[in-house]
Coordinates of C-alpha atoms (C1' of nucleotides) in Angstrom, one line a residue:
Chain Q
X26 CA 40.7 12.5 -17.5
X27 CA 37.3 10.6 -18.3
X28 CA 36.7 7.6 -20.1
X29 CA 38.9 5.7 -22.3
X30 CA 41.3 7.4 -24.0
X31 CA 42.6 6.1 -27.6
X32 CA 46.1 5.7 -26.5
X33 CA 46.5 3.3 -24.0
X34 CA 49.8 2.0 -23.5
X35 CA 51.1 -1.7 -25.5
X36 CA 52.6 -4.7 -23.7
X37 CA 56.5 -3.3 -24.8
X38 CA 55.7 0.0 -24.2
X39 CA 54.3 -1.0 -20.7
X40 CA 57.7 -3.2 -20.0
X41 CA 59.9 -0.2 -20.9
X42 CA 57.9 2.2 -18.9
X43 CA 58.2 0.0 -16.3
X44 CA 62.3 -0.4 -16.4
X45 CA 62.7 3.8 -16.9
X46 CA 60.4 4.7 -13.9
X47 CA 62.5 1.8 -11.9
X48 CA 65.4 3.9 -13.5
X49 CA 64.0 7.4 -12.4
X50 CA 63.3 5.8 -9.0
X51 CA 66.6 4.3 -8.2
X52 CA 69.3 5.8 -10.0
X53 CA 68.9 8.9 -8.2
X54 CA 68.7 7.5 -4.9
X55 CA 71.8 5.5 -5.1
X56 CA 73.8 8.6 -6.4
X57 CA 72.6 10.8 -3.5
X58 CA 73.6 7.8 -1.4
X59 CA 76.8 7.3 -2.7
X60 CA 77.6 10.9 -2.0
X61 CA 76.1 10.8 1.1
X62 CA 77.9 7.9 2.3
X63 CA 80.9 9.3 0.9
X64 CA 81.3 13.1 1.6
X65 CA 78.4 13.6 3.9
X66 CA 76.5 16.1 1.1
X67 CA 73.3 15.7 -1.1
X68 CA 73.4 15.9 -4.8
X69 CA 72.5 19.0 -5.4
X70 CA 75.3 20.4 -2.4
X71 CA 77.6 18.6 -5.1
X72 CA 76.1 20.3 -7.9
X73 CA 76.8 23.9 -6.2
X74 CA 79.6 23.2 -5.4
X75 CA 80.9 21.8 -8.7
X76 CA 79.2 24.7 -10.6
X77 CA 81.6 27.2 -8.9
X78 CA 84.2 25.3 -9.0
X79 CA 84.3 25.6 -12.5
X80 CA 83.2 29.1 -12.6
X81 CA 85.6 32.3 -12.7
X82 CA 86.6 33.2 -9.7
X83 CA 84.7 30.7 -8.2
X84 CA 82.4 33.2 -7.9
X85 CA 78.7 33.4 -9.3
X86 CA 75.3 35.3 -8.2
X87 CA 72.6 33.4 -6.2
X88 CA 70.5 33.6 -9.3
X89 CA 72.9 32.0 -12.0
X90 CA 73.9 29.6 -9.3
X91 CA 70.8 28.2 -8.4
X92 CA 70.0 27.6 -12.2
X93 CA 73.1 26.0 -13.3
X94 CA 72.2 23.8 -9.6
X95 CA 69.1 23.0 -10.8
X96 CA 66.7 24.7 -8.0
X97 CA 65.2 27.3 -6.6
X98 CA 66.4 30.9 -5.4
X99 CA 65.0 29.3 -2.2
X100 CA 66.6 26.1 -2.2
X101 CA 69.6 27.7 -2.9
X102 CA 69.4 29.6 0.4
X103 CA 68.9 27.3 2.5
X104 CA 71.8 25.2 1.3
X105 CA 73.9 28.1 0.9
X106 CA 73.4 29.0 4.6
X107 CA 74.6 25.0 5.9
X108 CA 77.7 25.1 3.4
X109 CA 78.4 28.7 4.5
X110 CA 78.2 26.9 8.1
X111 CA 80.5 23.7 7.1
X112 CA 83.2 26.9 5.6
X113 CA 82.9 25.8 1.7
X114 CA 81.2 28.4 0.6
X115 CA 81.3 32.5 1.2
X116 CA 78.7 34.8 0.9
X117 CA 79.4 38.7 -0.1
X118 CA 77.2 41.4 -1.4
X119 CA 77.6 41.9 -5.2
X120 CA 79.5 45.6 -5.3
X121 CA 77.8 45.9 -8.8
X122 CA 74.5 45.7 -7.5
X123 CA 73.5 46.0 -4.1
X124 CA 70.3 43.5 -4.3
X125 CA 73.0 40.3 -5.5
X126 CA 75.0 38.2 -3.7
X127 CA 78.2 36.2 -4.4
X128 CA 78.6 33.1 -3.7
X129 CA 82.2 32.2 -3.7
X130 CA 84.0 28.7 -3.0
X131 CA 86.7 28.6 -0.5
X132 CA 89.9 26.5 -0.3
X133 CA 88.0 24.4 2.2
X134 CA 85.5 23.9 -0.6
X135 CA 87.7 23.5 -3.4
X136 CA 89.7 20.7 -1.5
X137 CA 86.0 19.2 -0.6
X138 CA 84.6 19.2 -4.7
X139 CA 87.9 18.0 -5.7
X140 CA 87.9 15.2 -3.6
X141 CA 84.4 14.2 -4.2
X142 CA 84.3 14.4 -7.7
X143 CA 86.4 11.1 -8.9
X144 CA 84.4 9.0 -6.9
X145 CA 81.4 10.6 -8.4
X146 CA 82.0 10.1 -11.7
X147 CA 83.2 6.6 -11.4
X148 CA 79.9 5.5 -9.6
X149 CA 78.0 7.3 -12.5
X150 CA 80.1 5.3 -14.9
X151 CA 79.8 2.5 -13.3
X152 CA 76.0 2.3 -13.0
X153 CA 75.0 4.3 -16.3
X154 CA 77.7 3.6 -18.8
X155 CA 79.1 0.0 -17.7
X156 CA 76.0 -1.9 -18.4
X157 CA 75.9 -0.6 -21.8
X158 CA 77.4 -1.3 -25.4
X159 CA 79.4 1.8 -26.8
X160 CA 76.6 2.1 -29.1
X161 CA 73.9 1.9 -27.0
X162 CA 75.3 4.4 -24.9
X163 CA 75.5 6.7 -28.4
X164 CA 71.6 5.7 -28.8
X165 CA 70.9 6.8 -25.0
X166 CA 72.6 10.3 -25.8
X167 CA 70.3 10.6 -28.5
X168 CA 67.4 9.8 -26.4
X169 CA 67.6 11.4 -23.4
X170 CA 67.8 14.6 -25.6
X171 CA 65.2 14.2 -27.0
X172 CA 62.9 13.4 -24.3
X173 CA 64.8 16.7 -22.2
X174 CA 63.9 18.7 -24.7
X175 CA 60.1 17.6 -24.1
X176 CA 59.8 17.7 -20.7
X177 CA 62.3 20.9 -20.4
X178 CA 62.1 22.6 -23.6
X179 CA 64.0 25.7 -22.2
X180 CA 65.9 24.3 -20.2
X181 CA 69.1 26.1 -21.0
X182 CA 71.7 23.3 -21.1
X183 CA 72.5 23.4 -17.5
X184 CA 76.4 24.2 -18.1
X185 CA 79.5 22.7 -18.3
X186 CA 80.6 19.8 -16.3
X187 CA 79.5 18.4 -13.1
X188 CA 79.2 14.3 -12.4
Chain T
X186 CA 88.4 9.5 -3.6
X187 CA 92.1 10.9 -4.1
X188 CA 93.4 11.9 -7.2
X189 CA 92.9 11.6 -10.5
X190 CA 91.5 8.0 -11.6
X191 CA 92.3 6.3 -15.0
X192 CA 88.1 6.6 -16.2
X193 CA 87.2 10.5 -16.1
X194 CA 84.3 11.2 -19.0
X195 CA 84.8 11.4 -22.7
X196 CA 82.8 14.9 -23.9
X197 CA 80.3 12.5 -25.9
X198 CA 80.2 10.5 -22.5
X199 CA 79.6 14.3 -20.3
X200 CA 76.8 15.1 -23.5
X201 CA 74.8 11.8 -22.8
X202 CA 74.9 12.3 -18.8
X203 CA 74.2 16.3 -18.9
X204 CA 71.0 14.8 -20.9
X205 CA 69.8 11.7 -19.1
X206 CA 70.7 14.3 -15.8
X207 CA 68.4 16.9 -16.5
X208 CA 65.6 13.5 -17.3
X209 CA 66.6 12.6 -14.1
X210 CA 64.9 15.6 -12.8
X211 CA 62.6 16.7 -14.6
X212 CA 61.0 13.8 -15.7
X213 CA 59.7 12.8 -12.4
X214 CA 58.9 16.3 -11.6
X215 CA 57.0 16.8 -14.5
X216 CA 54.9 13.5 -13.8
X217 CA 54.4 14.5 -10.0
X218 CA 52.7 18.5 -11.4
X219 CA 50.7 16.6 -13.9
X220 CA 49.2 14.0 -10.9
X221 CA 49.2 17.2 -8.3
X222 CA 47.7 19.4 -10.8
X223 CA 44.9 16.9 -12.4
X224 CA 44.2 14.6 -9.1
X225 CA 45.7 16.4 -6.0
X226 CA 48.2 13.2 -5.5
X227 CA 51.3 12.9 -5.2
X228 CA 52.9 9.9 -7.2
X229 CA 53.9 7.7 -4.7
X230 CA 50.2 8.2 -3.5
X231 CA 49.2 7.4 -7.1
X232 CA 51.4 4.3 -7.1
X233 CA 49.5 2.7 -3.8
X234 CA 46.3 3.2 -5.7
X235 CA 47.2 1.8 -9.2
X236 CA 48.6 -1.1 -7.3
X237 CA 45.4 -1.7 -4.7
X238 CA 43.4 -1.6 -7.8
X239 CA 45.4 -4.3 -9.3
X240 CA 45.1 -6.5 -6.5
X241 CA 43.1 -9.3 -5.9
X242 CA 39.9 -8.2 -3.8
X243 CA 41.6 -5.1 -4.1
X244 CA 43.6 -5.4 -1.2
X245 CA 47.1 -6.4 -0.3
X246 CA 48.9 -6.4 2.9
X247 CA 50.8 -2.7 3.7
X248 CA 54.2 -5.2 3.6
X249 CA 53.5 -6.1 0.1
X250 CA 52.0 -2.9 -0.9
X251 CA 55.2 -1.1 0.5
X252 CA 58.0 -3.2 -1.8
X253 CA 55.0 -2.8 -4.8
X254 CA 54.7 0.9 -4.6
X255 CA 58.5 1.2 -3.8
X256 CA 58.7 3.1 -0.6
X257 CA 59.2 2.0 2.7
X258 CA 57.1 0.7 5.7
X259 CA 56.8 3.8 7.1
X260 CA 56.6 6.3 4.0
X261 CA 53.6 4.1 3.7
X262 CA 52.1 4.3 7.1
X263 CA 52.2 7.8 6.7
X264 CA 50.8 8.1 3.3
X265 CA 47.6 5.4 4.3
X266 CA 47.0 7.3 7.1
X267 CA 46.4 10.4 4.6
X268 CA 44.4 8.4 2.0
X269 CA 42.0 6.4 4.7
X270 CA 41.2 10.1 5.6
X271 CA 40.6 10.8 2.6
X272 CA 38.2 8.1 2.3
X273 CA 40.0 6.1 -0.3
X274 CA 41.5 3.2 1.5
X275 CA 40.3 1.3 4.7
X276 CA 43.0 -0.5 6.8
X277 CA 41.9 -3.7 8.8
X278 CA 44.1 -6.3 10.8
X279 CA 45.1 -9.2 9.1
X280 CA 43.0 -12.4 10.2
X281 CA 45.1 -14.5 9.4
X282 CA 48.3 -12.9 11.4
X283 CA 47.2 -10.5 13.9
X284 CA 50.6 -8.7 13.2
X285 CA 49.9 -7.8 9.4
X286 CA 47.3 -4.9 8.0
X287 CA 45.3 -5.3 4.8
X288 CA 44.6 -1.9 2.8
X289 CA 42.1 -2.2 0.5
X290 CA 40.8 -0.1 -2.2
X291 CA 37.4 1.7 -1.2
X292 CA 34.8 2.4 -4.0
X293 CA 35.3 6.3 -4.2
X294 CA 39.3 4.9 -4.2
X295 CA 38.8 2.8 -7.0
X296 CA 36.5 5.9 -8.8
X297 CA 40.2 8.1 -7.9
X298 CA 42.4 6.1 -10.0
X299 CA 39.7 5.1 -12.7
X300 CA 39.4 8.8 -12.9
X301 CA 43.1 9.7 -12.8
X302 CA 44.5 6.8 -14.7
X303 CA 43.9 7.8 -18.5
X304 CA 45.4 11.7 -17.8
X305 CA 48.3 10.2 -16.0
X306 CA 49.6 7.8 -18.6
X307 CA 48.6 10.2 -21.6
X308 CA 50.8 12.5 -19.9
X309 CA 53.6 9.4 -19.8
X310 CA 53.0 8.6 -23.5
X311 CA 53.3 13.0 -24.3
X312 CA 56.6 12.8 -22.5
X313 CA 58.3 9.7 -22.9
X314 CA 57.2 8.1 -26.1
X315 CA 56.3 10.5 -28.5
X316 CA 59.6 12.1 -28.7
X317 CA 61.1 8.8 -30.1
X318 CA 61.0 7.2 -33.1
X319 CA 59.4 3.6 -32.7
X320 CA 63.7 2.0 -32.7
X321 CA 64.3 4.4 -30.3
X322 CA 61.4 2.8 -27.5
X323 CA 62.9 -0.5 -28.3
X324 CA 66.3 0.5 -27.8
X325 CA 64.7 2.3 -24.4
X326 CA 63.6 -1.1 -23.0
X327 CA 66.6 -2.7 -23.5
X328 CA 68.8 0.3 -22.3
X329 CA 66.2 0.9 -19.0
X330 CA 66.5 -3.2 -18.5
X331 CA 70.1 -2.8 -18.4
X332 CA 70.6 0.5 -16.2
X333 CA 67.8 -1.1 -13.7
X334 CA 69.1 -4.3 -12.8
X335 CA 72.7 -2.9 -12.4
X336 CA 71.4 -0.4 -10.0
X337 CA 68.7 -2.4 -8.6
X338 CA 69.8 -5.8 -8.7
X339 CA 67.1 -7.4 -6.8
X340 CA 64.5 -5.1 -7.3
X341 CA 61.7 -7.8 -8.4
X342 CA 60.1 -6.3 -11.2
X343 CA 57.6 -3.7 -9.5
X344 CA 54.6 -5.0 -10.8
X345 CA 51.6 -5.3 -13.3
X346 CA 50.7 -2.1 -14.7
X347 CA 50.3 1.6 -13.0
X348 CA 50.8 4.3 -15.5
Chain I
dC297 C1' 54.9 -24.8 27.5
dG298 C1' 57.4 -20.5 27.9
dC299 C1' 60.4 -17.0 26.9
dA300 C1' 63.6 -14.8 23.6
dA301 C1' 64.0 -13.4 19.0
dA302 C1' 61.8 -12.0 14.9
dT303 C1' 58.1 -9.8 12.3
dG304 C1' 54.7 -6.1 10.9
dC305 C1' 53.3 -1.9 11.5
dT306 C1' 53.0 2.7 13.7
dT307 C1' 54.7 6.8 15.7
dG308 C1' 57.4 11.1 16.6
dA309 C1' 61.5 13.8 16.1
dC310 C1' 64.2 15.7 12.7
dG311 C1' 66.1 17.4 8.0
dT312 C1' 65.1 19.3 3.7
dG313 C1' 62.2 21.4 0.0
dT314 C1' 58.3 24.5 -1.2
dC315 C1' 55.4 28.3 -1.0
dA316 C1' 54.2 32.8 0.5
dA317 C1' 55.6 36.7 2.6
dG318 C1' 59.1 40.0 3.9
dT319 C1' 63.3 43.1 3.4
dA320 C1' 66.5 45.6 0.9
dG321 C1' 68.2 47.8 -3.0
dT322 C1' 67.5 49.5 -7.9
dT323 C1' 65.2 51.1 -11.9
dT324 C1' 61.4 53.6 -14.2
dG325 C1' 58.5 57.4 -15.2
dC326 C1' 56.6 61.5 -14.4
Chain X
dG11 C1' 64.3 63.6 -7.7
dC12 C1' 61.0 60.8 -5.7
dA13 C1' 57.5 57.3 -5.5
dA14 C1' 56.0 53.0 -7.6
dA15 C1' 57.3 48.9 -9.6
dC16 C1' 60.5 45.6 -10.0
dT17 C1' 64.5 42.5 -8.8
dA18 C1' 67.5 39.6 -5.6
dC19 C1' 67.6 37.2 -1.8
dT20 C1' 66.1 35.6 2.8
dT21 C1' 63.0 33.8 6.1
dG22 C1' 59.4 31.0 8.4
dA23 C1' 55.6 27.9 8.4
dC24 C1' 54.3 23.8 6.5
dA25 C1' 54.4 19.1 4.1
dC26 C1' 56.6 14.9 3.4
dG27 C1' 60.3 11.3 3.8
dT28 C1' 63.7 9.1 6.8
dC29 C1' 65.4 7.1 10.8
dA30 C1' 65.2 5.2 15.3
dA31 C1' 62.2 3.6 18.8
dG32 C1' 58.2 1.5 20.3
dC33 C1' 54.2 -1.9 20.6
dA34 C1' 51.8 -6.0 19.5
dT35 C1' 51.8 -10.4 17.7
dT36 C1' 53.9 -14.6 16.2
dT37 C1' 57.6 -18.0 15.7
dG38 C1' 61.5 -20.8 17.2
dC39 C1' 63.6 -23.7 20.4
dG40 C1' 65.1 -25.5 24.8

DNA sequence: CGCAAATGCTTGACGTGTCAAGTAGTTTGC
DNA sequence: GCAAACTACTTGACACGTCAAGCATTTGCG
């Protein structure tokens, strides 16, 4: 926090810093815009509603939910309550245990995630794998790994598919 | 948007996206606690200070400041407003086109970001570098370079330093 | 010149996320 | 078998970004 620290950063590793934060910045926003622009829901919407897609039943708990989506038992709520509004999602009490809920994903919802998803995963193709060679896309797997496992060392390996 | 298209993902594909995903999120997350934690800033906030104190006289007009800091007009209206109360930036109209603002750095601004700077890109170094063999942040740059300019095609490259 | 269009910035309403509290149900321990 | 502690979820106030006006100034052009 004071003073100079030994570890400044070089001229490369400034010009690659500067290309991932333009990365972190962008690529984000122009996937939430794509599916905004598209299906009329944010990223994480998609993510909830991919996650029960694929899950048995299409059923899971508020709690396993929002951690395969990525955000809070809060977050979750709020979302849940506008896709419980738009008639994608359903919410019942867990008969198991009286505290849970269930979120389940209707036929309205299923039709909504499945008609989503290709475009999804052709717009992450097409602006995270196209621009690279086959084997720097084998060198970016290895990387983004790594550095996930720095920043989110337990983050459990947030499941199955999505786009 | 309907049906199945010819380029779902490969697993090794799904492996490298679930990765550079969960980057996607926590990366910038993780960078915003460290600034919130340390200086009581947000990024973006961090970003219109790194880049005043780059300027010459310290000052640039909000325009130019906006597209340096990557946010928009307003998003920067908004966040001046908060640091000029804070005492770390003073807006004054343009001289030379009664239109424009100039937002320069104040001294206690520039003692902010001299103060904040070191912890900030220490913390960027911890997360992003260190995990990766010295290959690994070339073949970064490159990758970054590449995944940037698809998605960003004109996005002039942001600027001198910031951390 | 003079007025319409363009430019630069600000403002306010709105949507969404966070944080702190609140509610309901369940487990624990005596 | 009951009270205290804990768990699961929801809710509401707040902060921040976006979008659509709005205002002031400047530029373009007849």
């Amino acid at each position: 926090m004071d003073a100079q620290q030994p570890r400044w950063l070089t001229d490369e590793e400034m010009q690659t810093w500067l290309a991932l934060a333009r990365v972190l910045i962008r690529l984000p926003a122009a996937l939430d815009d794509q599916l905004q622009r598209d299906a009329g829901i944010s990223h994480f919407e998609y993510q909830v509603l991919a996650m029960l897609s694929g899950a048995p039943e299409r059923t899971l708990r508020m709690s396993a939910l929002a951690v395969f989506a990525g955000g809070s038992a809060s977050r979750l709520s709020h979302v849940a309550g506008r896709l419980e509004r738009a008639g994608w999602v359903r919410r019942t009490p867990d008969p198991a245990d009286g505290r849970g809920t269930l979120a389940t994903l209707t036929d309205a919802g299923w039709e909504k995630i499945a008609a989503t998803a290709p475009g999804h995963v052709e717009t992450v193709r097409a602006l995270v794998f196209d621009p690279l060679t086959r084997v720097q896309q084998r060198q970016l797997g290895d990387i983004g790994r790594r550095i996930a496992r720095t920043v989110d060392p337990d983050g459990s390996d947030l499941d199955s598919f999505s786009g």
